[in-house]
mmCIF file as gemmi writes it, N, C-alpha and C atoms, coordinates in Angstrom:
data_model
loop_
_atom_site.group_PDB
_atom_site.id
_atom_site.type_symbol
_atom_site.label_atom_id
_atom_site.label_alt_id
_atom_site.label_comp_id
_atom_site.label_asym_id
_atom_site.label_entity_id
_atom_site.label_seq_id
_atom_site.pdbx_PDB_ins_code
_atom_site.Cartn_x
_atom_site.Cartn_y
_atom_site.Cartn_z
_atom_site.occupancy
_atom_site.B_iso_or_equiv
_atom_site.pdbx_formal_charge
_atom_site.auth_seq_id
_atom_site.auth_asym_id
_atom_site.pdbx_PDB_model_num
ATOM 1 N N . UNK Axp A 1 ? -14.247 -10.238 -0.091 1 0 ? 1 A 1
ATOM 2 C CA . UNK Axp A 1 ? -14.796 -9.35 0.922 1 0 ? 1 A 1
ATOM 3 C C . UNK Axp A 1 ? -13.659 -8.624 1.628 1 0 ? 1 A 1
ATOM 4 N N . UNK Axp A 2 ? -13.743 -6.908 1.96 1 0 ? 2 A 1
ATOM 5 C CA . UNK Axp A 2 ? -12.905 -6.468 2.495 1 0 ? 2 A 1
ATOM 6 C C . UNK Axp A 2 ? -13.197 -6.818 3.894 1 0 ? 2 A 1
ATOM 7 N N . UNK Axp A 3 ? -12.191 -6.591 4.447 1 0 ? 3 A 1
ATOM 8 C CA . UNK Axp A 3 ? -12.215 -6.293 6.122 1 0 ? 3 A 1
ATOM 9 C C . UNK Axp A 3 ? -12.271 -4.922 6.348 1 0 ? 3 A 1
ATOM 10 N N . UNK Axp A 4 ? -12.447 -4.623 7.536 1 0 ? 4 A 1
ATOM 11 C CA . UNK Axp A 4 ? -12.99 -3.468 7.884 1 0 ? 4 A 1
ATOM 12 C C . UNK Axp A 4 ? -11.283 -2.481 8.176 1 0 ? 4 A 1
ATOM 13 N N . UNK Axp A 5 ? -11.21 -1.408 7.111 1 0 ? 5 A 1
ATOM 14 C CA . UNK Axp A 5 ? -10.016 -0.548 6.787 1 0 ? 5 A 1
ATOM 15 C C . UNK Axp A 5 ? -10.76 0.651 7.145 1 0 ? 5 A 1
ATOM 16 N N . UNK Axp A 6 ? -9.36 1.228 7.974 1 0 ? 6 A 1
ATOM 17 C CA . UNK Axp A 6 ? -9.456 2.541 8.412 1 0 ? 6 A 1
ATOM 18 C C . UNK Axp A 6 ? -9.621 3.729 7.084 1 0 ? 6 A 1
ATOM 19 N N . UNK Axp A 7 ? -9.97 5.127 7.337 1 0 ? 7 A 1
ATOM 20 C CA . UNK Axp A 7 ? -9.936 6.117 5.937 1 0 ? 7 A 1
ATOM 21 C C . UNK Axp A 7 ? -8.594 5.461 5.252 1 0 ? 7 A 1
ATOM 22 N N . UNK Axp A 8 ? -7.709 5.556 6.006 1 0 ? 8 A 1
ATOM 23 C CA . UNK Axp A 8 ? -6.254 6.275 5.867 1 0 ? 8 A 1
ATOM 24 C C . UNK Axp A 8 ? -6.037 4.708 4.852 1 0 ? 8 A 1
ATOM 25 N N . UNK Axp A 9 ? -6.094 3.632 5.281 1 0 ? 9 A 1
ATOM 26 C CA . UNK Axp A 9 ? -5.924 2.374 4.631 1 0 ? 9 A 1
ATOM 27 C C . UNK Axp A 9 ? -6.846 2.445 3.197 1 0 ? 9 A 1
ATOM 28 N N . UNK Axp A 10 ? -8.001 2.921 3.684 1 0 ? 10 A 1
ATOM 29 C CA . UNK Axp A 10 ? -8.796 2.916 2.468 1 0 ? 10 A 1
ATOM 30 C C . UNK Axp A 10 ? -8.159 3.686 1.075 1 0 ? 10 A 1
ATOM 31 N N . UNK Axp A 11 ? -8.011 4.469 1.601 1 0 ? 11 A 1
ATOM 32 C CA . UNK Axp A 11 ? -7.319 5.851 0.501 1 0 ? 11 A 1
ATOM 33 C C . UNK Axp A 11 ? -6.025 5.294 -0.202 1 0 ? 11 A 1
ATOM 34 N N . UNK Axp A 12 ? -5.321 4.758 1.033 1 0 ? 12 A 1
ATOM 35 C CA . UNK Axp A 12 ? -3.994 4.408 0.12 1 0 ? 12 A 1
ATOM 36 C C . UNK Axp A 12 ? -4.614 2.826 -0.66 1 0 ? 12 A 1
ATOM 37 N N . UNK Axp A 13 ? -5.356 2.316 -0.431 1 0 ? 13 A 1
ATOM 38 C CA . UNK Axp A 13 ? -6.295 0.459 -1.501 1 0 ? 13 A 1
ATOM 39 C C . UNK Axp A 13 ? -6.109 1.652 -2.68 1 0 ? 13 A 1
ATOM 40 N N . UNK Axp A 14 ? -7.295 2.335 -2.481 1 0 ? 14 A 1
ATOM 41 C CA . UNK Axp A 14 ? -8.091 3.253 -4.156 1 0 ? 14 A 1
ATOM 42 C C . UNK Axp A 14 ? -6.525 3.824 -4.287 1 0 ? 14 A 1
ATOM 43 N N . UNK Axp A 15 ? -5.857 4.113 -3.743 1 0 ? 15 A 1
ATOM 44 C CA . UNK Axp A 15 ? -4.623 5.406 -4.637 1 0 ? 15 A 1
ATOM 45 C C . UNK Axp A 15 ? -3.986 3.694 -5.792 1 0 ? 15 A 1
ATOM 46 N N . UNK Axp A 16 ? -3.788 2.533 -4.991 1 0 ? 16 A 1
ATOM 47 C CA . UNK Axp A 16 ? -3.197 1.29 -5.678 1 0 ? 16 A 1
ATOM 48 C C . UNK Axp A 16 ? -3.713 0.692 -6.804 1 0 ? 16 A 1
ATOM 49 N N . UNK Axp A 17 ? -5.305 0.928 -6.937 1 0 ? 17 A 1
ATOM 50 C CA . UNK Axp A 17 ? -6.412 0.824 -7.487 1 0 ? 17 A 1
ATOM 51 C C . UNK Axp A 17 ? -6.606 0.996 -8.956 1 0 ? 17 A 1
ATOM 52 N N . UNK Axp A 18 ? -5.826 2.818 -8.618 1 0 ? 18 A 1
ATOM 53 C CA . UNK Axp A 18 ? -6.051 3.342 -9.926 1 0 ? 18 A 1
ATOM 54 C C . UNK Axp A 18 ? -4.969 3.264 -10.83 1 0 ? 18 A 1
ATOM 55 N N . UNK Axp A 19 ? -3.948 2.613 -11.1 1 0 ? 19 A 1
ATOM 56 C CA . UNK Axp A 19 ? -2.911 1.748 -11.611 1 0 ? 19 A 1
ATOM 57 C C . UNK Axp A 19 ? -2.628 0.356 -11.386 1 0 ? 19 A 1
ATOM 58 N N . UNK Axp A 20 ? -3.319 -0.331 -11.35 1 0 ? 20 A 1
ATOM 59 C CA . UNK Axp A 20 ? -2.523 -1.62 -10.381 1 0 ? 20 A 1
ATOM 60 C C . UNK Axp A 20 ? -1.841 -1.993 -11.747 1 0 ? 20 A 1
ATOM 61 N N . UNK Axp A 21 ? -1.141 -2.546 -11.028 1 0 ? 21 A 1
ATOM 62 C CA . UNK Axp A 21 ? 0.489 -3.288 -12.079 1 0 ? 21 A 1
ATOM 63 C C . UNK Axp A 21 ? 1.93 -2.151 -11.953 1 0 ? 21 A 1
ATOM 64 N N . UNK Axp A 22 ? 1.214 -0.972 -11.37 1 0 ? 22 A 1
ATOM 65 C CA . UNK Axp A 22 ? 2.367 0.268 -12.058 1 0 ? 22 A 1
ATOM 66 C C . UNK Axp A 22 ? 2.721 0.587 -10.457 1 0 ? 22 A 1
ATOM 67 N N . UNK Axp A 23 ? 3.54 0.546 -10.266 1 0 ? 23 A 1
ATOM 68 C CA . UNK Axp A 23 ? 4.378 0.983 -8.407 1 0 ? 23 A 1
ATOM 69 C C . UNK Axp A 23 ? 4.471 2.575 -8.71 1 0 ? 23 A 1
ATOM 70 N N . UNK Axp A 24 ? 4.326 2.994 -7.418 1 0 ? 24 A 1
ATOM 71 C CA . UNK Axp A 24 ? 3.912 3.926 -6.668 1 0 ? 24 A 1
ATOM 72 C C . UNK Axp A 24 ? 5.201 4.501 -6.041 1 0 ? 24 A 1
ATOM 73 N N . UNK Axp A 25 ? 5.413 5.591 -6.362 1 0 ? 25 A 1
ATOM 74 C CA . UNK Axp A 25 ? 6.87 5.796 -5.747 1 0 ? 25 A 1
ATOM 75 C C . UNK Axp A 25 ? 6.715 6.272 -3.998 1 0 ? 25 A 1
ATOM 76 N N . UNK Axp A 26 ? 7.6 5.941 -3.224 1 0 ? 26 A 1
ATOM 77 C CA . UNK Axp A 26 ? 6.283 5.896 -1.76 1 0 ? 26 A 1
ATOM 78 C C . UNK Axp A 26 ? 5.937 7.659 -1.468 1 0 ? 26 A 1
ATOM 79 N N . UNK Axp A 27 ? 7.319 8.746 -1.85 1 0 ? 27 A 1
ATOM 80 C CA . UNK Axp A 27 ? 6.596 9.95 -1.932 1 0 ? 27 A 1
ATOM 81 C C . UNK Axp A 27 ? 5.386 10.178 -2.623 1 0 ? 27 A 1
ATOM 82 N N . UNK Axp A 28 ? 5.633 9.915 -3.632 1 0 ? 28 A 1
ATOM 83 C CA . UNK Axp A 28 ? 3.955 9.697 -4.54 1 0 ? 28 A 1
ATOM 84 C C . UNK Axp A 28 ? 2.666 9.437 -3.828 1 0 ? 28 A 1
ATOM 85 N N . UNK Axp A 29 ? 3.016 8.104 -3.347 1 0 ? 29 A 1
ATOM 86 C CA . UNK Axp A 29 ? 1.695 7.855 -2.398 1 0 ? 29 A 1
ATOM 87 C C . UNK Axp A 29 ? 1.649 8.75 -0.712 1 0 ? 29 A 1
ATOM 88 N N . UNK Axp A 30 ? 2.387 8.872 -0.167 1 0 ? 30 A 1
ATOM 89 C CA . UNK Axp A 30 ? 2.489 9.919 0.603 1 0 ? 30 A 1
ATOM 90 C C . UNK Axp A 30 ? 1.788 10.823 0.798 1 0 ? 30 A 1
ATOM 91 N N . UNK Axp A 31 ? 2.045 11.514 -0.468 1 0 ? 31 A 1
ATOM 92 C CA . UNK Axp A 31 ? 1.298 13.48 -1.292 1 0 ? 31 A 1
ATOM 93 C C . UNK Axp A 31 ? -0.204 12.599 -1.43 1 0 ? 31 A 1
ATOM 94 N N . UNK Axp A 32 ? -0.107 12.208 -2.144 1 0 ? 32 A 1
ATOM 95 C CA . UNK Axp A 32 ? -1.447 11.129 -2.534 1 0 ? 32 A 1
ATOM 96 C C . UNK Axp A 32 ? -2.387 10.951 -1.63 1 0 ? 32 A 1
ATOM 97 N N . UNK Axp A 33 ? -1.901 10.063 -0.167 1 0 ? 33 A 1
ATOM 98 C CA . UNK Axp A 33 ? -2.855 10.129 1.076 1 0 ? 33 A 1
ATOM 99 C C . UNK Axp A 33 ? -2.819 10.84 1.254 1 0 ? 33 A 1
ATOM 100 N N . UNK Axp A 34 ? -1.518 10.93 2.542 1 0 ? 34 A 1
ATOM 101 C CA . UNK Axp A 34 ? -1.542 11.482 3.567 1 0 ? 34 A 1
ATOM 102 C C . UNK Axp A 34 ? -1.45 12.797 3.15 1 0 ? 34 A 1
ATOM 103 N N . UNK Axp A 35 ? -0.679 13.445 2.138 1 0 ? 35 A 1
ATOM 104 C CA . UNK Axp A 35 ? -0.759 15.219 1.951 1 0 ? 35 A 1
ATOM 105 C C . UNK Axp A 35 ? 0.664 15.122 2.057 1 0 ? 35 A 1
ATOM 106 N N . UNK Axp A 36 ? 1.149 16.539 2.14 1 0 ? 36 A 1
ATOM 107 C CA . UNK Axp A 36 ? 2.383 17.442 2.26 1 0 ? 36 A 1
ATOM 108 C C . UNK Axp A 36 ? 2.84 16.955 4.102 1 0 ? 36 A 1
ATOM 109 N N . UNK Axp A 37 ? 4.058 17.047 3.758 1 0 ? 37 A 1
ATOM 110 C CA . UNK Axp A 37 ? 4.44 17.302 5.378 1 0 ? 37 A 1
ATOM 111 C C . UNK Axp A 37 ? 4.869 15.198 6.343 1 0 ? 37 A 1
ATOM 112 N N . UNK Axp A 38 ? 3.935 14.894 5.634 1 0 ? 38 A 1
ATOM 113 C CA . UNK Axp A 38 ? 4.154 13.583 6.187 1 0 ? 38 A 1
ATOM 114 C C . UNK Axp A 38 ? 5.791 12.728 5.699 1 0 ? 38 A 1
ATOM 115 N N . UNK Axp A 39 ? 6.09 11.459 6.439 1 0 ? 39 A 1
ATOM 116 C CA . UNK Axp A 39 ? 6.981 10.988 6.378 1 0 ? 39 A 1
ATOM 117 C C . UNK Axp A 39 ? 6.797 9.7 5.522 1 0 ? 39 A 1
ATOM 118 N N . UNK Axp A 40 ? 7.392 8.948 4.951 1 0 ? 40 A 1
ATOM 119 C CA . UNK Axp A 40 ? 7.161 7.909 4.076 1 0 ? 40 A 1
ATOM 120 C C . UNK Axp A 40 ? 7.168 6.406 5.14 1 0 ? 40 A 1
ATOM 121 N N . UNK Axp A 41 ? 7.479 6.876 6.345 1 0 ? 41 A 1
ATOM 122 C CA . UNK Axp A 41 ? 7.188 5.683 7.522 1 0 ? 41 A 1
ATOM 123 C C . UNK Axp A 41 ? 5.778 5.551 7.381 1 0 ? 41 A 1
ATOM 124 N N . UNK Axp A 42 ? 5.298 6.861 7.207 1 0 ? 42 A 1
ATOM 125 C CA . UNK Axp A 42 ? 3.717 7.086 8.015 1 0 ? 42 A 1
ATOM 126 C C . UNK Axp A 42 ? 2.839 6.168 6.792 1 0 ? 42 A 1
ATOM 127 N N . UNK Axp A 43 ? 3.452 5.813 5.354 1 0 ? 43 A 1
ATOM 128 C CA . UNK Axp A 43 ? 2.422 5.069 4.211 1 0 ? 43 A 1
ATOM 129 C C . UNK Axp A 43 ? 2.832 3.662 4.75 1 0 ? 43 A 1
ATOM 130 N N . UNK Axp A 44 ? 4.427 3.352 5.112 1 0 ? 44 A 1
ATOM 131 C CA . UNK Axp A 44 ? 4.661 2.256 5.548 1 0 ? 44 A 1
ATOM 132 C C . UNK Axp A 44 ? 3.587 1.479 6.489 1 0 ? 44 A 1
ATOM 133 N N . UNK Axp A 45 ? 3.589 2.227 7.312 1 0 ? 45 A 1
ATOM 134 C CA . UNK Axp A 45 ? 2.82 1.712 8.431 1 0 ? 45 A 1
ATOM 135 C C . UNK Axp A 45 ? 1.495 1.083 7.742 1 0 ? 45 A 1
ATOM 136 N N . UNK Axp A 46 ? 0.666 2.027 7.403 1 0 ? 46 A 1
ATOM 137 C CA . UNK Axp A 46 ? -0.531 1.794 6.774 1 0 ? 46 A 1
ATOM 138 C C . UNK Axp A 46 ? -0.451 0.558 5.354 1 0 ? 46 A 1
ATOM 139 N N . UNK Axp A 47 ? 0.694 0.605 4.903 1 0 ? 47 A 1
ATOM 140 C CA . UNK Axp A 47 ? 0.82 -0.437 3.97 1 0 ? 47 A 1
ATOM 141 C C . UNK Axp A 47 ? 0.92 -1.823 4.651 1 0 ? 47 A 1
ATOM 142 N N . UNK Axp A 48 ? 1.676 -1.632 5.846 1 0 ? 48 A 1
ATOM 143 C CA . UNK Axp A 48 ? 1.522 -2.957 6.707 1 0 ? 48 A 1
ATOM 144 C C . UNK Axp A 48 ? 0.218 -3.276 7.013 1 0 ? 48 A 1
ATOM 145 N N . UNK Axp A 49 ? -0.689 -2.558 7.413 1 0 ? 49 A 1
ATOM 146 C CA . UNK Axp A 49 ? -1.646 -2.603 7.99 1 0 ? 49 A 1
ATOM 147 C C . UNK Axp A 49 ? -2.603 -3.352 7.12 1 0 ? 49 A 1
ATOM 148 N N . UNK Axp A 50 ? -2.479 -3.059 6.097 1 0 ? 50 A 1
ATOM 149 C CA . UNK Axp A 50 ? -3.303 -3.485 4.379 1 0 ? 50 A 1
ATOM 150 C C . UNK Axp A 50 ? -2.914 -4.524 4.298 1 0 ? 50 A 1
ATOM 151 N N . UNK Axp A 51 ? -1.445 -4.915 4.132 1 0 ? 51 A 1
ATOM 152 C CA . UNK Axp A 51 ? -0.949 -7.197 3.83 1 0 ? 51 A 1
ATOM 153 C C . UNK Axp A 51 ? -1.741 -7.166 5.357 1 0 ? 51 A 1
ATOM 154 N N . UNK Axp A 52 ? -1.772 -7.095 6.328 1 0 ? 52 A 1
ATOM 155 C CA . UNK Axp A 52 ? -2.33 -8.115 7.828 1 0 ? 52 A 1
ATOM 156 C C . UNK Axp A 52 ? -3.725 -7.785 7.465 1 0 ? 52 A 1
ATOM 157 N N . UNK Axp A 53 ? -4.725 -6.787 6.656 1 0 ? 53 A 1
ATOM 158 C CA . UNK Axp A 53 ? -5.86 -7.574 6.679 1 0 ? 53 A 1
ATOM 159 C C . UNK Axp A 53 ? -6.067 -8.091 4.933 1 0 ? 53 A 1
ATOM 160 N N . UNK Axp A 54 ? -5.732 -8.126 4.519 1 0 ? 54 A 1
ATOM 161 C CA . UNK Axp A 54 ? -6.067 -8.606 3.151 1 0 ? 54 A 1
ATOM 162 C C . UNK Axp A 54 ? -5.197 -9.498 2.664 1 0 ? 54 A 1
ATOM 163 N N . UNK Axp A 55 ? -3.794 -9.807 2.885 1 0 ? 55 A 1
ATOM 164 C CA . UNK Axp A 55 ? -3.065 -11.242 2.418 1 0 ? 55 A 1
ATOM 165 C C . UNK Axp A 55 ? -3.613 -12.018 3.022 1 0 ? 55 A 1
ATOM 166 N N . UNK Axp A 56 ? -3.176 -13.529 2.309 1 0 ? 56 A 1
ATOM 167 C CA . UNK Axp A 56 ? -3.394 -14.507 3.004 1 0 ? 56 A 1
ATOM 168 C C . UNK Axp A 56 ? -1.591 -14.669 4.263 1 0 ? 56 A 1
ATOM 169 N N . UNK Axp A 57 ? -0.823 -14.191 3.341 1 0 ? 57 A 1
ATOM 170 C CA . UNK Axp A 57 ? 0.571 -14.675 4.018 1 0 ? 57 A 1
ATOM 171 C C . UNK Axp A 57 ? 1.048 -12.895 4.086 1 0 ? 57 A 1
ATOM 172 N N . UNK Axp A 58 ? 0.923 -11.991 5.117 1 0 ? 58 A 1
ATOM 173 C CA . UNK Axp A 58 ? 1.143 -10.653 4.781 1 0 ? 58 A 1
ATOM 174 C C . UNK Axp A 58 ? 3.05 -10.626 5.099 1 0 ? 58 A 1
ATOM 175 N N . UNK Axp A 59 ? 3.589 -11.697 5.6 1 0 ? 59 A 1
ATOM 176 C CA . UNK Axp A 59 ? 5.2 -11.977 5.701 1 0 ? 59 A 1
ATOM 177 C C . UNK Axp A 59 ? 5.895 -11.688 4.021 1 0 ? 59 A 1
ATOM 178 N N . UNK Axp A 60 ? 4.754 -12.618 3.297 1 0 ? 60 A 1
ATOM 179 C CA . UNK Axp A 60 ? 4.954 -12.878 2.011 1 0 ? 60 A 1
ATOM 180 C C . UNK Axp A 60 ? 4.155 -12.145 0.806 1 0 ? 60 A 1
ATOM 181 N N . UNK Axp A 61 ? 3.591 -11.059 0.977 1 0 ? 61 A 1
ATOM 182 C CA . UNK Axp A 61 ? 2.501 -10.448 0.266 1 0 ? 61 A 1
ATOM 183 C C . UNK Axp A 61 ? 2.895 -10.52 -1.741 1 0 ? 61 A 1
ATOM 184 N N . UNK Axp A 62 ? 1.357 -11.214 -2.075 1 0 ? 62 A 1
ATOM 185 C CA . UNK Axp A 62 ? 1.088 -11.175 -3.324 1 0 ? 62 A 1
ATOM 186 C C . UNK Axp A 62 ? 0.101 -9.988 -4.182 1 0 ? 62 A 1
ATOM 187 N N . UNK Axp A 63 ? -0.066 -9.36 -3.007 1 0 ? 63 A 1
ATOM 188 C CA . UNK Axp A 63 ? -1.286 -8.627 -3.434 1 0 ? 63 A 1
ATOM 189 C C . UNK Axp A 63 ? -0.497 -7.027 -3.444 1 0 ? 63 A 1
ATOM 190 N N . UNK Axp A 64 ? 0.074 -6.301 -2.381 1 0 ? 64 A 1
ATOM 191 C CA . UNK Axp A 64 ? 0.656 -5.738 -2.699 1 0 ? 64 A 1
ATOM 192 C C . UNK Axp A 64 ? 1.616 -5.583 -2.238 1 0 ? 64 A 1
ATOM 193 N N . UNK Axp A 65 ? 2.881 -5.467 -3.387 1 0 ? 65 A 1
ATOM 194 C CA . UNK Axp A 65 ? 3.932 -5.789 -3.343 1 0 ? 65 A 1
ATOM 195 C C . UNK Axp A 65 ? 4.876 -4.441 -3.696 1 0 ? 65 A 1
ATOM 196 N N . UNK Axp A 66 ? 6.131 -4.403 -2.906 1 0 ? 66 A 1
ATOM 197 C CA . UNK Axp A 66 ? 7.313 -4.104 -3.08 1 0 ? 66 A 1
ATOM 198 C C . UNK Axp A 66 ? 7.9 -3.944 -4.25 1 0 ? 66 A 1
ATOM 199 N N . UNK Axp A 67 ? 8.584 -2.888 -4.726 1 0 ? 67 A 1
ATOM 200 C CA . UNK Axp A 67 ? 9.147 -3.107 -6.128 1 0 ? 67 A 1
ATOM 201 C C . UNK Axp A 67 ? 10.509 -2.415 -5.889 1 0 ? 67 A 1
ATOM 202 N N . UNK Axp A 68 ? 11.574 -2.81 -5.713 1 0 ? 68 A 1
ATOM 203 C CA . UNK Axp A 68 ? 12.787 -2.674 -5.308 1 0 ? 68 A 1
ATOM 204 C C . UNK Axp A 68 ? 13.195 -1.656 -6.239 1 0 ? 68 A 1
ATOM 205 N N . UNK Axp A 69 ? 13.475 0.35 -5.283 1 0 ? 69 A 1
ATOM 206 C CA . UNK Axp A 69 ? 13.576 1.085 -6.468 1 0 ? 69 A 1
ATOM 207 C C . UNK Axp A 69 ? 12.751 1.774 -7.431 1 0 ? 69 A 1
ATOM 208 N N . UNK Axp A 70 ? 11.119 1.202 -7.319 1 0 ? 70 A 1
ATOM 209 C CA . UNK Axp A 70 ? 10.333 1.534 -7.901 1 0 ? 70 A 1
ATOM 210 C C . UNK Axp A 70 ? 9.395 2.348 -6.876 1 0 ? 70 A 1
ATOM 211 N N . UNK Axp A 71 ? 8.487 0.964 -6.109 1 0 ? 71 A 1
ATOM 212 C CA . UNK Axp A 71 ? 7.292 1.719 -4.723 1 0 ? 71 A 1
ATOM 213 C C . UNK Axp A 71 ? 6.918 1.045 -4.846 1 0 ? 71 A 1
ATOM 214 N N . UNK Axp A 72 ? 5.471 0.731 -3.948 1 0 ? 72 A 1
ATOM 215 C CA . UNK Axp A 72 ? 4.61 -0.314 -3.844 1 0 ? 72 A 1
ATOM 216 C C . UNK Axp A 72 ? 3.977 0.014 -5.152 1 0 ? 72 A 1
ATOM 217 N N . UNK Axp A 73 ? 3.29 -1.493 -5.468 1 0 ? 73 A 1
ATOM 218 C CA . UNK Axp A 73 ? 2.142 -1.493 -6.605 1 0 ? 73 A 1
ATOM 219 C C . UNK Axp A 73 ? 0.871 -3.013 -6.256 1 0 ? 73 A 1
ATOM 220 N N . UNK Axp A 74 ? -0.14 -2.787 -6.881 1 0 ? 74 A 1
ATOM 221 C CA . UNK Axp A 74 ? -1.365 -3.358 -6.234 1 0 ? 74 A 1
ATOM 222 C C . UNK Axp A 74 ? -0.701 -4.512 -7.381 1 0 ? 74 A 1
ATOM 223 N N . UNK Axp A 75 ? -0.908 -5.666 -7.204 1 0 ? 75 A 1
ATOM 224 C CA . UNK Axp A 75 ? -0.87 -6.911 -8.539 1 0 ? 75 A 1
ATOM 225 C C . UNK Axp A 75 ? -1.816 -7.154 -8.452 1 0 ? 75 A 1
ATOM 226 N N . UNK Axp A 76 ? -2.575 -6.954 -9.715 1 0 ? 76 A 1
ATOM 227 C CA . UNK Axp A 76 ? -4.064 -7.673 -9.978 1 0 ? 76 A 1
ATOM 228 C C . UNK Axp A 76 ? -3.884 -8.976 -10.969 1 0 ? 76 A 1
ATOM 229 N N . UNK Axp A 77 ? -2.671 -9.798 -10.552 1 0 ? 77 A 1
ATOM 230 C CA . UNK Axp A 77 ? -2.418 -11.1 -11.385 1 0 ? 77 A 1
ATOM 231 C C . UNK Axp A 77 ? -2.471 -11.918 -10.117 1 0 ? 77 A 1
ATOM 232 N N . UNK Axp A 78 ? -2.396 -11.596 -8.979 1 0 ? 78 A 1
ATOM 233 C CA . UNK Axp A 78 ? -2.265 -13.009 -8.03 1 0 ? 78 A 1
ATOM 234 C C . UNK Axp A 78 ? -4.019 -13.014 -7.103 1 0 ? 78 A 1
């Protein structure tokens, strides 16, 4: 069951969605949500926002994860 996600959270779940396994370069997801013009803090934020309602451990996130060099990507193995 989801918890209750803002558009902006929602959009960037489905942008993770439609690749999971494959990282996201964070400009990528950026253009993706938020559009042109935005800052790559501004997906950060919202990516935080996503591990505090959907990890169990969002310190330690299994769900979506970091790829050092790459971007975030959704793991649909944990």
């Amino acid at each position: 069951k989801r918890k209750s996600l803002t558009p902006t959270e929602n959009m960037t779940l489905i942008a993770l969605e439609k690749n999971p396994g494959t990282p996201w370069h964070t400009d990528e997801l950026v253009k993706e949500v938020l559009g042109e013009g935005y800052a790559n803090d501004n997906i950060r934020y919202h990516i935080w926002n996503l591990r505090k309602k959907l990890e169990i451990d969002p310190e330690h996130p299994r769900l979506i994860v970091w790829v050092r060099g790459q971007g975030y990507r959704l793991d649909g193995s944990s």
